[in-house]
Each structure stands twice: as structure tokens, then as C-alpha cells.
C-alpha positions as a Markdown table, in Angstrom:
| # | Residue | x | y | z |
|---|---|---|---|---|
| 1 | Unk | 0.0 | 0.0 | 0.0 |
| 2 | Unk | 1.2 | 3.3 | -0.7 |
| 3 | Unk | 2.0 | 5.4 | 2.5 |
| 4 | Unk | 3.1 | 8.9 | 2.3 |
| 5 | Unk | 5.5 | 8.2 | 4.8 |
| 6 | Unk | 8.6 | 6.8 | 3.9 |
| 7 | Unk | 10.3 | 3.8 | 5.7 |
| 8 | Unk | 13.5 | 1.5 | 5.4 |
| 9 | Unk | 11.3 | -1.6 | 6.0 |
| 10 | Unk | 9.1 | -3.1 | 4.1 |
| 11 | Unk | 5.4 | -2.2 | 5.6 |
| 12 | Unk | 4.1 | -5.1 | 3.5 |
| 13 | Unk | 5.7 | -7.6 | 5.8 |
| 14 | Unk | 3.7 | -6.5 | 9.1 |
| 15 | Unk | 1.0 | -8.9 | 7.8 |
| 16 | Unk | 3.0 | -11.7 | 8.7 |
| 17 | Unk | 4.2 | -10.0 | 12.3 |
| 18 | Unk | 0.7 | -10.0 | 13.4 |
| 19 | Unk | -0.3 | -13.2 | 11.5 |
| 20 | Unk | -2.9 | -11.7 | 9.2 |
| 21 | Unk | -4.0 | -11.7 | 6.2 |
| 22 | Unk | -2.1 | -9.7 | 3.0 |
| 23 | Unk | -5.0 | -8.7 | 1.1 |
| 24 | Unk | -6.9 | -6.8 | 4.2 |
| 25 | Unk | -3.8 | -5.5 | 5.3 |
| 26 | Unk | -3.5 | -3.8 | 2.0 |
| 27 | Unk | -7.2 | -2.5 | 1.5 |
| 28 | Unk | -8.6 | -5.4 | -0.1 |
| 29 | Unk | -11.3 | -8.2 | -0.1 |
| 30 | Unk | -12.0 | -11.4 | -2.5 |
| 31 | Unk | -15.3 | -11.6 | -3.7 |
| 32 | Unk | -14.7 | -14.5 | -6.3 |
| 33 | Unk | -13.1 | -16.8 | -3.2 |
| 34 | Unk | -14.3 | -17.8 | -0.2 |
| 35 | Unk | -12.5 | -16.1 | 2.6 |
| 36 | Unk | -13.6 | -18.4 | 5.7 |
| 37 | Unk | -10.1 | -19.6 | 5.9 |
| 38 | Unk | -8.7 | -16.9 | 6.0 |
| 39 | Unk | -6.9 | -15.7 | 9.4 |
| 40 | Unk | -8.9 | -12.7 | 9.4 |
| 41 | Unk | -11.3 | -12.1 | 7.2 |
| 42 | Unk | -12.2 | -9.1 | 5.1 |
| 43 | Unk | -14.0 | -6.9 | 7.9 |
| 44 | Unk | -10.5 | -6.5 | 9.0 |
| 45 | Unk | -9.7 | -4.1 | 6.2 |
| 46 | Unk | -6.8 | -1.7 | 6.9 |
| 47 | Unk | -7.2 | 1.9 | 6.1 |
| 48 | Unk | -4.7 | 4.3 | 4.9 |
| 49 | Unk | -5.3 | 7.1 | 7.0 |
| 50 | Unk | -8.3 | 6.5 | 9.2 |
| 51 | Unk | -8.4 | 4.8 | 12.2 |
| 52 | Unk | -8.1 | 2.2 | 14.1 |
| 53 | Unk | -6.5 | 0.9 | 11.4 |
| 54 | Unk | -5.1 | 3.0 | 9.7 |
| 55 | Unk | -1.1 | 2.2 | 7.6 |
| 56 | Unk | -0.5 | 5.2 | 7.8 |
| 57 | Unk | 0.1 | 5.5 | 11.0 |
| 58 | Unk | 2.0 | 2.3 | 11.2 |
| 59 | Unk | 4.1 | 3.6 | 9.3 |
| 60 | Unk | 4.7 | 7.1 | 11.2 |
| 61 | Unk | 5.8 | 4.4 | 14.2 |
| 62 | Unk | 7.7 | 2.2 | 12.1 |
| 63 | Unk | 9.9 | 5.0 | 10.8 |
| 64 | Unk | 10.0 | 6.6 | 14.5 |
| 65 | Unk | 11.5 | 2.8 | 15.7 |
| 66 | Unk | 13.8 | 2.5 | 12.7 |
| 67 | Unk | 15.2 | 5.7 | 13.8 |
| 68 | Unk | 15.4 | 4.4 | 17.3 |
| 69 | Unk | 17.5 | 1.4 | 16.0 |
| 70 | Unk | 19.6 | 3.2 | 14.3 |
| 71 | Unk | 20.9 | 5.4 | 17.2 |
| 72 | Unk | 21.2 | 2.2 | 19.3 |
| 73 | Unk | 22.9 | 0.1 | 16.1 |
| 74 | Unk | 24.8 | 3.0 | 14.7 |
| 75 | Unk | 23.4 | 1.7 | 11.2 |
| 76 | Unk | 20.5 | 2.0 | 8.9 |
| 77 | Unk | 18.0 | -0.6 | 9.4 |
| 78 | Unk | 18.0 | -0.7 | 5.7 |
| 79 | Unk | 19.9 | 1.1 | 3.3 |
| 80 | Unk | 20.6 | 4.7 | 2.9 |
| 81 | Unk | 22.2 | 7.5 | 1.2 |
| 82 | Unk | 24.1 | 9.8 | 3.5 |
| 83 | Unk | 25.5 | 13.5 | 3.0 |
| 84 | Unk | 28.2 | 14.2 | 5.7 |
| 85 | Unk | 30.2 | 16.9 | 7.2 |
| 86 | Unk | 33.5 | 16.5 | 8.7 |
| 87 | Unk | 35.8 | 18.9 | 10.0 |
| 88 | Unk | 39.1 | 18.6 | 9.6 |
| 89 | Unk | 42.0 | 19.6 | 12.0 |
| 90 | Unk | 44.1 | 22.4 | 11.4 |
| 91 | Unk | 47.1 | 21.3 | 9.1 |
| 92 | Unk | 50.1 | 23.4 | 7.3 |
| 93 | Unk | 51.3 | 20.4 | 4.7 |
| 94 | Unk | 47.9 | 19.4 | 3.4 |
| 95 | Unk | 49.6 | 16.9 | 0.7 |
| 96 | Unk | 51.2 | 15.1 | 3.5 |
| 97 | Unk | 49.2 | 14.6 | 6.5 |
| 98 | Unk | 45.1 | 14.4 | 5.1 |
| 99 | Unk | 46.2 | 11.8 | 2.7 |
| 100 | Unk | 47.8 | 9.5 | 5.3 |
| 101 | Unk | 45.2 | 10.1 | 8.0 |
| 102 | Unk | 42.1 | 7.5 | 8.7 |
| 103 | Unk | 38.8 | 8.8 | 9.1 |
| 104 | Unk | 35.2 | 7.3 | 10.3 |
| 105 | Unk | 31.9 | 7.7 | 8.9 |
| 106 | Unk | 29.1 | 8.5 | 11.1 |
| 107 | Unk | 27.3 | 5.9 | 10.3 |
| 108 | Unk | 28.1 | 2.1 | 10.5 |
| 109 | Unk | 28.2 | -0.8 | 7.7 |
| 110 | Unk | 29.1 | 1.2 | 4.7 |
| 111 | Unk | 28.2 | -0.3 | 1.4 |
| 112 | Unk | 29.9 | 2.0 | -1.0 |
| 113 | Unk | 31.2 | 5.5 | -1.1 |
| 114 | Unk | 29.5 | 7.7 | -3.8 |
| 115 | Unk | 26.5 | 9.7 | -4.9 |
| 116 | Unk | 23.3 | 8.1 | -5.5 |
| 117 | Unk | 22.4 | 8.6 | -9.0 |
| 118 | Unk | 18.2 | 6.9 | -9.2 |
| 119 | Unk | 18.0 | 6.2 | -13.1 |
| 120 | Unk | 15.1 | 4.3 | -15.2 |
| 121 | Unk | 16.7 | 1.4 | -17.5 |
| 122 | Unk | 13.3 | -0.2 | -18.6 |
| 123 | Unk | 9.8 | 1.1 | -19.2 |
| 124 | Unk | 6.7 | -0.6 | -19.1 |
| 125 | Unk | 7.9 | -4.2 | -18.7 |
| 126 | Unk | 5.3 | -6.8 | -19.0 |
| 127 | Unk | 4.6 | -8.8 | -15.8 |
| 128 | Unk | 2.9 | -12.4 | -16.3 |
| 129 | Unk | 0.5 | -13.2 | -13.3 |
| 130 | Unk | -0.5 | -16.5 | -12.1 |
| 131 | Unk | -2.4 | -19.0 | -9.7 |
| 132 | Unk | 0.7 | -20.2 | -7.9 |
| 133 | Unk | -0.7 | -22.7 | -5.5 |
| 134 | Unk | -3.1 | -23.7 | -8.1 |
| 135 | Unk | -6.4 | -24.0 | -5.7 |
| 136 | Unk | -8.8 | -21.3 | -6.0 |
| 137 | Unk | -8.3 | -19.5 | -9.6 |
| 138 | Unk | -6.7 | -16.5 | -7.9 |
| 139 | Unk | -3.9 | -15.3 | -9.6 |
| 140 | Unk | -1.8 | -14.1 | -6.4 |
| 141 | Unk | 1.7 | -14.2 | -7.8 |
| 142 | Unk | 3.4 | -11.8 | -10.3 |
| 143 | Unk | 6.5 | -12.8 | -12.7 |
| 144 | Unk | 8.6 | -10.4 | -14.6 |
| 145 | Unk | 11.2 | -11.4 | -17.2 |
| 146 | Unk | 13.7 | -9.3 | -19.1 |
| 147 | Unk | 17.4 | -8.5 | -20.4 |
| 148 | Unk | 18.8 | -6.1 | -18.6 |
| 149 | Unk | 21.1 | -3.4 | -20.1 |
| 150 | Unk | 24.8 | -4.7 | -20.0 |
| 151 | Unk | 26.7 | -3.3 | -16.6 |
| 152 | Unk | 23.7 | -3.3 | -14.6 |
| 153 | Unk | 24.6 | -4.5 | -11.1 |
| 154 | Unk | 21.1 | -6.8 | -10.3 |
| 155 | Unk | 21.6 | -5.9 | -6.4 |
| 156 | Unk | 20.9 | -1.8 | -7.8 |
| 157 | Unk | 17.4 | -2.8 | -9.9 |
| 158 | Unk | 14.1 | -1.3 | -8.4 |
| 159 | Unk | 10.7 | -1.6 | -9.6 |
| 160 | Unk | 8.4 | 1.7 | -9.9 |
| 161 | Unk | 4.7 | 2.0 | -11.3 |
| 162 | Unk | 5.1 | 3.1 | -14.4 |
| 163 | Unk | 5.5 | 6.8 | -15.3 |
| 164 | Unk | 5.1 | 7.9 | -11.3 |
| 165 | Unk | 7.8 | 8.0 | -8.6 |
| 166 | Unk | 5.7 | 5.3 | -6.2 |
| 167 | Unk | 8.6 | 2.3 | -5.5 |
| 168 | Unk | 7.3 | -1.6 | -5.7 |
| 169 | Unk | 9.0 | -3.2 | -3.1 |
| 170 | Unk | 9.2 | -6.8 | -1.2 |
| 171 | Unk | 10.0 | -8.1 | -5.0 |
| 172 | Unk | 12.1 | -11.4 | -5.0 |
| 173 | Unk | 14.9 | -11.9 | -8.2 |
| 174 | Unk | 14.8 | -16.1 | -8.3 |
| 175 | Unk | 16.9 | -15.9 | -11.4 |
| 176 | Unk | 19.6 | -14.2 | -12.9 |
| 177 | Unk | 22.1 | -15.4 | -15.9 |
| 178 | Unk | 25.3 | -13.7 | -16.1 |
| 179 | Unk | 25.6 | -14.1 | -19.6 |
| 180 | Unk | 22.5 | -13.7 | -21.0 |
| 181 | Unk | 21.8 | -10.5 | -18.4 |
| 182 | Unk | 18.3 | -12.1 | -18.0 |
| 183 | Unk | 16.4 | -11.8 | -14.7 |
| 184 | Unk | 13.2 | -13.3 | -13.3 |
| 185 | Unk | 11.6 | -11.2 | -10.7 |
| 186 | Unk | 8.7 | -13.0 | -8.4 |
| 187 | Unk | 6.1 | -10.6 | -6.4 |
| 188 | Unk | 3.2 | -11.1 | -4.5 |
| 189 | Unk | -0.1 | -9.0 | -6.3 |
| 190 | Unk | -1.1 | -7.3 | -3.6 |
| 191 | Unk | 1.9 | -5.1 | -3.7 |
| 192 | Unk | 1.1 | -4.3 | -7.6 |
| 193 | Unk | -2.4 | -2.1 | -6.5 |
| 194 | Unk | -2.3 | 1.2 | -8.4 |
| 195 | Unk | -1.2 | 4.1 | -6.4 |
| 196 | Unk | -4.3 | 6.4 | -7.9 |
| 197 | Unk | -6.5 | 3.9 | -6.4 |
| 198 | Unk | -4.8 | 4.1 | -2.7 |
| 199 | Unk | -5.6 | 7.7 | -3.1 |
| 200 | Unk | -9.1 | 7.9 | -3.9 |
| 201 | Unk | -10.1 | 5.3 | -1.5 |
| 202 | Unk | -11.4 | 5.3 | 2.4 |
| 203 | Unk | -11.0 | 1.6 | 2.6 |
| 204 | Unk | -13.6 | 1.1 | 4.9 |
| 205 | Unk | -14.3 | -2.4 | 5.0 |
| 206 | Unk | -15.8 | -4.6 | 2.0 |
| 207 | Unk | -17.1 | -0.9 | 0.6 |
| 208 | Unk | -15.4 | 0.6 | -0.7 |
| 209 | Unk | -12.4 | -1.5 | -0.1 |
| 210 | Unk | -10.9 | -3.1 | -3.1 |
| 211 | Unk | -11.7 | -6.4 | -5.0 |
| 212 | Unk | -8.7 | -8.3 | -5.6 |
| 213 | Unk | -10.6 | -10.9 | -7.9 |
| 214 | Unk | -10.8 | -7.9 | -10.1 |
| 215 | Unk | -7.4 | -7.8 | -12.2 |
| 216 | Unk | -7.9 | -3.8 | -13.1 |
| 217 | Unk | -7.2 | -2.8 | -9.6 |
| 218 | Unk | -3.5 | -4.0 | -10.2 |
| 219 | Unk | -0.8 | -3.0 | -12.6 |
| 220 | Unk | 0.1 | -5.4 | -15.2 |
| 221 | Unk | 3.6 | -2.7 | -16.2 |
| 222 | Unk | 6.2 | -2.1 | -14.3 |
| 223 | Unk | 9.3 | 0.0 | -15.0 |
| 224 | Unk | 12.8 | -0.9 | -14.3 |
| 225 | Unk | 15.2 | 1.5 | -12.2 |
| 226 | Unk | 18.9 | 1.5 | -11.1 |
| 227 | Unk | 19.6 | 2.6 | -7.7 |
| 228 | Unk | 23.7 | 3.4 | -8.0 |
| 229 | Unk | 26.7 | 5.9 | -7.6 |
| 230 | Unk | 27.0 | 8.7 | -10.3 |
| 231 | Unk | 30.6 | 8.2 | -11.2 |
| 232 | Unk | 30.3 | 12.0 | -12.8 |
| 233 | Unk | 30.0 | 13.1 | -9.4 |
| 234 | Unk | 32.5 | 13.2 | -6.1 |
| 235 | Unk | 32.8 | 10.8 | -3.5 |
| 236 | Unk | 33.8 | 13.4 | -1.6 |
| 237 | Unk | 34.2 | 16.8 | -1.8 |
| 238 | Unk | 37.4 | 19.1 | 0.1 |
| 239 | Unk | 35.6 | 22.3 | 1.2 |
| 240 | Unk | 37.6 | 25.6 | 1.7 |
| 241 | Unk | 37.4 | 28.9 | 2.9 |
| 242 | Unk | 36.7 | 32.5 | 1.0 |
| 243 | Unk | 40.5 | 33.1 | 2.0 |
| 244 | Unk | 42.1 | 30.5 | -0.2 |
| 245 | Unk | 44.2 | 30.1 | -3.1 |
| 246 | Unk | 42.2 | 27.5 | -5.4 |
| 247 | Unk | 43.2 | 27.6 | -8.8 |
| 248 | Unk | 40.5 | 28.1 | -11.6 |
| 249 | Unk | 39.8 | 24.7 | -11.7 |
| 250 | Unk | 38.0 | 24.5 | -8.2 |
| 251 | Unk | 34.5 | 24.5 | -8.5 |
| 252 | Unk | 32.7 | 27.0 | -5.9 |
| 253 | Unk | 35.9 | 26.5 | -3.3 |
| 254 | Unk | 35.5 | 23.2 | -3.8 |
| 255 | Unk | 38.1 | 19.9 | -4.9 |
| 256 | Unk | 36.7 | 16.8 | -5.3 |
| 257 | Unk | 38.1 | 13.4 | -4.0 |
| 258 | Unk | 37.6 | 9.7 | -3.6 |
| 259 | Unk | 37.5 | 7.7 | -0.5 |
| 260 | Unk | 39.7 | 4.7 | -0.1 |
| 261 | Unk | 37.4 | 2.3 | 1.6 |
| 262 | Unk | 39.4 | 0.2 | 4.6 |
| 263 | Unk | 36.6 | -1.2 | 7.2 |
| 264 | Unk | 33.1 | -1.1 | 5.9 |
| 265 | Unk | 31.7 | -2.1 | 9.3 |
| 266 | Unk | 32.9 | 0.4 | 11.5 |
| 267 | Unk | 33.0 | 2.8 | 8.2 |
| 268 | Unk | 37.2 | 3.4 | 8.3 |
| 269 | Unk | 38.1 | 5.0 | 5.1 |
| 270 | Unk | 41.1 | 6.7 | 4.0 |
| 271 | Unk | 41.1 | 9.9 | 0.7 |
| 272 | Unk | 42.7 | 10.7 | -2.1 |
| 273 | Unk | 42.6 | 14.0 | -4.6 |
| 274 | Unk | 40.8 | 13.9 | -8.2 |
| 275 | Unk | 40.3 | 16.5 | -10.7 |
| 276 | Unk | 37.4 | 17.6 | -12.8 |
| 277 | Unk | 37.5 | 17.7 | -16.6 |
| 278 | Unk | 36.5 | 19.7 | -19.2 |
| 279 | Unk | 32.5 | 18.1 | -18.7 |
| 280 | Unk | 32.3 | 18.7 | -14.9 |
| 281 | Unk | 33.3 | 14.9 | -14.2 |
| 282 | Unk | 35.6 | 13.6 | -11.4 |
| 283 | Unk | 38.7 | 12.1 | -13.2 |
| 284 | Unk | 42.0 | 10.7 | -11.7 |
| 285 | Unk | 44.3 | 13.9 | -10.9 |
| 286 | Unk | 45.7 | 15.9 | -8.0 |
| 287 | Unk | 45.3 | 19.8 | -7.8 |
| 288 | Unk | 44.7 | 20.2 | -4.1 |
| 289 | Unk | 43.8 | 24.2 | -4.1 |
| 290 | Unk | 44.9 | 24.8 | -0.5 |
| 291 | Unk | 44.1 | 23.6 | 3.0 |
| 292 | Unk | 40.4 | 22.8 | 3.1 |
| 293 | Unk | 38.4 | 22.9 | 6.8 |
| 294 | Unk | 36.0 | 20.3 | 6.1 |
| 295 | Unk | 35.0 | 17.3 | 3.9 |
| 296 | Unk | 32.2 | 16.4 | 2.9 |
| 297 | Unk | 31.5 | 12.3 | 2.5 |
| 298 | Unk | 28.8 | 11.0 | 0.0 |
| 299 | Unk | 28.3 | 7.1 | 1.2 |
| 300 | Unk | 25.4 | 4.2 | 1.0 |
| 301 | Unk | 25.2 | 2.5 | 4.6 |
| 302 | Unk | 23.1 | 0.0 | 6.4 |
| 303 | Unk | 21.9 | -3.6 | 6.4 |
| 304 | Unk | 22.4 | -5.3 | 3.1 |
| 305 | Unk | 23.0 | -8.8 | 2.0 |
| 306 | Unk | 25.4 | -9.1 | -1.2 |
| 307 | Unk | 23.6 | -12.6 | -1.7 |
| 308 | Unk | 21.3 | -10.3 | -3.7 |
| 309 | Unk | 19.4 | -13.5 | -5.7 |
| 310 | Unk | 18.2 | -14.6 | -2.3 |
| 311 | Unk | 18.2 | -10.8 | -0.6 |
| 312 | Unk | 18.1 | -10.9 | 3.5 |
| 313 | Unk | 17.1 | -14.1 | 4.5 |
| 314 | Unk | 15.9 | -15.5 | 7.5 |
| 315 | Unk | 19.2 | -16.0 | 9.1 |
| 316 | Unk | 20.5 | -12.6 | 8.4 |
| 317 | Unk | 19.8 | -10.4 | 10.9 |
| 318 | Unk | 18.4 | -7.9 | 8.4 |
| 319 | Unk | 15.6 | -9.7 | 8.6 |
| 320 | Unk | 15.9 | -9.3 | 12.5 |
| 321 | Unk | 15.9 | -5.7 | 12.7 |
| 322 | Unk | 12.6 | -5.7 | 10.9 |
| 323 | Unk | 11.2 | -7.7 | 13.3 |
| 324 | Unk | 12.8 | -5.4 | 16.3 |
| 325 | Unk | 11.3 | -2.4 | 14.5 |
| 326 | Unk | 8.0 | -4.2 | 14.1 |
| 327 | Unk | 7.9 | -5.0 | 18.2 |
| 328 | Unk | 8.7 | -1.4 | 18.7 |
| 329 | Unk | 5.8 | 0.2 | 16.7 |
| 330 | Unk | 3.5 | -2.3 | 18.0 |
| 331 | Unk | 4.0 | -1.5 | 21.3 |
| 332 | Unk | 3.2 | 2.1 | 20.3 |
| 333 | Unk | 0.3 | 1.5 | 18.2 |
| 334 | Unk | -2.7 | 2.3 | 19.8 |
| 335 | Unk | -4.5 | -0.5 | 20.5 |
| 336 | Unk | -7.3 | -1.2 | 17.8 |
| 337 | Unk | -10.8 | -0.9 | 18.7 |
| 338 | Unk | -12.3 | -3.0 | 16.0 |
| 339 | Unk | -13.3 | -6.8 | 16.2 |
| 340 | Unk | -10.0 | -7.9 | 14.4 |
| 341 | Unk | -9.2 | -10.6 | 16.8 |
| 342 | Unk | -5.6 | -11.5 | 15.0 |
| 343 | Unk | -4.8 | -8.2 | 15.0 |
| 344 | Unk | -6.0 | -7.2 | 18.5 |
| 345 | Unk | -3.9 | -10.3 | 19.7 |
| 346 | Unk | -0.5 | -9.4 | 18.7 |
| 347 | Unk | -0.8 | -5.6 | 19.2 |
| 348 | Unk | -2.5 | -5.6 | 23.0 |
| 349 | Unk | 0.4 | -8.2 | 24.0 |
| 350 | Unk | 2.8 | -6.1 | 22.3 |
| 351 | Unk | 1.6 | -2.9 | 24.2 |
| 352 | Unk | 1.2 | -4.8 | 27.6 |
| 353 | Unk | 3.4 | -2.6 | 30.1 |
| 354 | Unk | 5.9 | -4.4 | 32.1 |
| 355 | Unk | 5.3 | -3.0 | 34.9 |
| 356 | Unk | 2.1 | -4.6 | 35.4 |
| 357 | Unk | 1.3 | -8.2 | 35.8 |
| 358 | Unk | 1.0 | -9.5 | 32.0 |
| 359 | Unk | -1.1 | -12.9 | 32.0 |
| 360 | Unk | 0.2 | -15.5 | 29.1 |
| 361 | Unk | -1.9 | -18.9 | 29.3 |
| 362 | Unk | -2.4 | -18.3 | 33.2 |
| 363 | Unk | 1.6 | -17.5 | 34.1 |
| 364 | Unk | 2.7 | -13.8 | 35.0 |
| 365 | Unk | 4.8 | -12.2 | 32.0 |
| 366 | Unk | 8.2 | -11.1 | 34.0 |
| 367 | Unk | 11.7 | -10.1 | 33.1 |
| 368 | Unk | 14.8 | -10.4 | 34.9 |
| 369 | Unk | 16.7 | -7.2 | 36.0 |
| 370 | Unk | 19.2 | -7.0 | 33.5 |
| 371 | Unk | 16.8 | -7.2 | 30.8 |
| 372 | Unk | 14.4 | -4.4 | 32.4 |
| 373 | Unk | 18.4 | -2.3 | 32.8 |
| 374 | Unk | 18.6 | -2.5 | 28.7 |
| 375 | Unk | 15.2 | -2.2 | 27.8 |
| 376 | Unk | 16.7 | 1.3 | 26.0 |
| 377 | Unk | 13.0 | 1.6 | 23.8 |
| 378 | Unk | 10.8 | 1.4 | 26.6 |
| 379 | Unk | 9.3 | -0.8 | 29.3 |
| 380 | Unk | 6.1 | -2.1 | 27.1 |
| 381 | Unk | 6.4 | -5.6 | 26.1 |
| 382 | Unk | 7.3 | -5.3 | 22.4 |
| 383 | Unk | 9.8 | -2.4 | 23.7 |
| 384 | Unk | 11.4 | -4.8 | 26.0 |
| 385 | Unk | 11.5 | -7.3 | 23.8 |
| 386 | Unk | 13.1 | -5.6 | 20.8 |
| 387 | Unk | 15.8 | -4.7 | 23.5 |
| 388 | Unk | 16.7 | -8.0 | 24.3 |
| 389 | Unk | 17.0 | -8.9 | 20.6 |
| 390 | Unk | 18.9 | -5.7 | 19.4 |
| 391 | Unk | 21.6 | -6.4 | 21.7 |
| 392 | Unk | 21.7 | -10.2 | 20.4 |
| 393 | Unk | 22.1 | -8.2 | 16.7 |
| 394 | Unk | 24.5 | -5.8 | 18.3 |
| 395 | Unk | 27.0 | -8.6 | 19.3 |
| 396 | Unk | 27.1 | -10.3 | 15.6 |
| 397 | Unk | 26.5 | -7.1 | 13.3 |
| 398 | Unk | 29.1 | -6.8 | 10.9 |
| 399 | Unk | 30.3 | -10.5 | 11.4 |
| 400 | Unk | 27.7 | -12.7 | 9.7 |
| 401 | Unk | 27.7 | -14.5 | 6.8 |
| 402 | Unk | 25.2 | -15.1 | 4.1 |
């Protein structure tokens, strides 16, 4: 569903936190199958705005606990382009001191230095959709197949509707060939509704909520984008004063430069001096201008998997910080006054606080002292609980393995 506000995790995935059902989660209803089995039911429709259900206000709280995480990580939940300032000390022999000093970005688990540059490779890509568990004639899963332009890095593709800026996400690439550059995308429909759609509908239960038997209310285009670094542009840039003796090849007291990466964990990174040419580009060069008093560092950071044909999985803890940031915004939400059981069940546990007696199946909910001392979120259950398994993250981040 389309939220206006923006988060690192993938909103689509609460449906599974709270064990519900996709299709109500995002707005929708099936009136071509029945949906007794389903965990529950279509008077459980979400809204976008209004509560008590409302996504957009799950995602206000999802972004608050992402941010949360990230203090407490010192890393992106997900991953994120960063502008940076640093000052630098005050040196006489520029040439010989900057260049053999090591500096630290403020942020944690650097993927690459650079500026992001957000282009569209493909438009209006086909997508084939089909019944995949072959049982009730409800085509739930979308497949998209296609050549991609050569030099396209398959961990930078993004989908987009077509001819908006609204981003697809919680896509799946189940194939890629090296050599033919073809790659096989999977996605679930309900995250292919049209944006115009989310934003001309209350969603209030089976009217007017959407029918997902009815295959307008989904896109059948896509187009293709590249999230990557603009090699035109600077890694970093060596910022002076008004006092300074730049030669006419400075660009608005400016030098570029390129970082030198040397820990990506803890973000340890060493410079060097470039040039630009005739065009405006960075090219391989050294004209340092004169003593610069600050940098400033273009870098991608946060948790990433470079297994990009099988993304996070569940072992990575990528896919454990979702499910801290999930705890966390439960525990805020404010607890649903509808008659969505499911939903009621997870969120009203979640937002039990501690220091009360929490019932479970007849046995008082306690936690020992050391676990109330790090409960850094908050002292509601999902709070305490994403504490206990942050600091579980904290102790492997930067040393797993895919």
C-alpha cells in the first residue's frame, strides 16, 4: 500500500508479524473466493489514514522505531544514502598529512562511497501473473522477465509503477544469468495495486475496499530503475574557505576526491585527490587548491545482504531488525478498537506494560533485571523485547555470513 510516509522496512511484511491476512492489510477483499479460511477475514480491512486501522500510522511508528534502532545500532535498518560533514584539523602540509590520516563515517556498515544517482533502464515491462498454488483460480503471484542493459549490477534494480515515482517493493529476483543478463523477478499482487486507487479510497471495510478478484485494480507494467553511484560526481568533496588560493579549476571553493574504503563495518576510510574535466566529471588527478576545513562524504550505509538472488534471509539479521522495528511500533500503536481478533492479539500483547502483571496462558509475563536495565526503547512488552533482541544483533553485526 502506498504510504506517504517513507520507511527502510518493508510495511508489507507486518502482515506476517501479526499473522494476518495480506490482502486486508492492503485495502482489499475477494469476492470471487471464499474467505472463511482466512486468518482474518475481510471486515479486517486496513485503512490508509483512518483509524483504528489505519497504515499510515503504522508507518509514522515504524519510521519513529527505525530511527530508534539506528541510534542504538549505529546503522540503517536498511539502506541509505548519507551527506556528511567532517571537520578537519588544522594542518600546514595538506599533501602530506590528510592523505595519510584514517577517518570514520558516522554511520556504521558502509556499502559503498558515492553519490546516488536513481535512473530508469526499462519502461513498461510486462509482468505475467499467475495462480501459484493452483487451488482457487486467484492469480496471487506476479513474474517479470527481461534483459537487462549490460553493466547493470542486479543488487541496484528497483521496480516503480510506471510513469510515477511510487517504488514496488518486497520483490524477489529467483533468477539471474550472467551471460544472457536475463532476470526473473517474483512478487506477490497485492503489492502491484495502483497508487491512484490508494488515493481515492477510504477503505472502509468490504465498501469501498478493493476487490482483488478484479485484475484492473492491479498494474500489469512495471518500470525498471537502477539505484547506484553517479561516477560523474564526487565521493567526496574538500571544502575551503573565502580566504584561499584554489586555482580556476576549483568548482565553488571546492576539490573533489575519492575515498579509499578500509573497514566497511565500522565505516574506516582513508582519501585521495581527483580532478574535474573539461564536462564537470571527477577524473583521476591531483590539484589540491589549499588547506580545506571540512569534507564532505557521500556514502550508501546499512543492512544489506550481497547474496542479492536470495536478498536478507531468515538468518541474516536484516531480517531481524525488521522484526525489532516491528515489536517497537506495536508497542506504540494504539490499540485497535475493531473486532479484528488477530490483529487485537498481537498488538494488545505487544503494548502490555511491564510494569504490570501480563497474564500468558495463566503464568505472570516477568523479566529479569538486566533485561528491564537494557530495555533502551521502553518498558512495554514489544519495547522490552526488541531490547533483548537488538543487543543479540549488536553482538554479531558486521560479522555474519550469508
Amino acid at each position: 500500500m502506498i504510504a506517504n510516509t517513507k520507511t527502510l522496512t518493508n510495511l508489507n511484511n507486518y502482515y506476517k508479524f501479526y499473522n494476518g491476512d495480506p490482502l486486508s492489510f492492503n485495502g482489499m477483499y475477494l469476492s470471487c473466493v471464499d474467505t472463511g479460511s482466512s486468518l482474518c477475514g475481510d471486515d479486517d480491512i486496513w485503512t490508509n489514514s483512518v483509524m483504528p486501522l489505519s497504515r499510515e500510522k503504522l508507518a509514522q511508528l515504524v519510521l519513529q522505531a527505525e530511527q530508534a534502532v539506528e541510534t542504538e545500532l549505529g546503522a540503517p535498518v536498511g539502506l541509505k544514502w548519507i551527506r556528511e560533514e567532517i571537520l578537519l584539523p588544522k594542518i600546514t602540509r595538506f599533501n602530506q598529512s590528510v592523505f595519510n590520516m584514517t577517518f570514520r563515517t558516522n554511520k556504521k556498515f558502509v556499502k559503498r562511497f558515492g553519490q546516488q544517482k536513481l535512473e530508469k533502464i526499462l519502461s513498461d515491462v510486462s509482468i505475467l501473473f499467475a495462480d501459484k498454488d493452483e487451488t482457487d483460480n486467484f492469480a496471487e503471484t506476479g513474474t517479470i522477465t527481461v534483459t537487462l542493459p549490460e553493466g547493470t549490477d542486479i543488487c541496484d534494480v528497483k521496480l516503480f509503477f510506471p510513469g510515477t515515482n511510487y517504488e514496488i517493493v518486497g520483490f524477489e529476483i529467483i533468477d539471474y544469468n550472467t551471460t544472457t543478463r536475463i532476470i526473473t523477478i517474483q512478487i506477490d499482487i497485492w503489492n502491484l495495486v495502483k497508487p491512484e486507487l490508494y488515493l481515492s479510497r477510504s477503505f472502509l471495510r468490504n465498501s469501498p475496499a478493493l476487490d482483488a478478484c478484479d485484475d484492473s485494480n492491479f498494474t500489469s507494467l512495471v518500470d525498471i530503475w537502477v539505484d547506484t553511484v553517479d561516477t560523474c560526481k564526487p565521493m567526496i568533496e574538500f571544502v575551503y574557505s573565502d580566504k584561499t588560493n584554489c586555482t580556476p579549476t576549483c568548482v565553488d571553493t571546492k576539490s573533489p576526491g575519492c575515498a579509499i574504503m578500509l573497514d566497511s563495518c565500522n565505516g574506516m576510510f582513508k582519501v585521495s585527490p581527483q580532478i574535474y574535466d573539461e564536462e564537470g566529471c571527477v577524473v583521476s588527478g591531483n590539484n589540491i587548491c589549499d588547506v580545506p576545513y571540512k569534507m564532505i562524504i557521500y556514502y550508501q550505509a546499512g543492512c544489506h545482504s550481497d547474496v542479492c538472488i536470495n536478498g536478507c534471509n531468515n538468518d541474516c539479521f536484516c531480517k531481524e531488525l525488521e522484526d525489532i522495528v516491528f515489536k517497537i511500533a506495536t508497542a506504540r500503536y494504539p490499540a485497535p478498537l475493531c473486532d479484528c481478533k488477530c490483529v487485537q492479539s498481537t498488538m494488545m500483547s505487544m503494548a502490555q506494560e511491564t510494569s504490570l502483571f501480563v497474564k500468558n496462558e495463566g503464568r505472570a509475563l516477568r523479566y529479569p533485571s538486566w533485561m528491564m536495565n537494557e530495555a533502551m526503547f521502553g518498558t512495554r512488552v514489544g519495547e522490552v523485547e526488541a531490547a533483548i533482541q537488538l543487543l543479540a544483533v549488536k553482538e554479531k553485526f558486521c560479522n555474519f555470513s550469508d
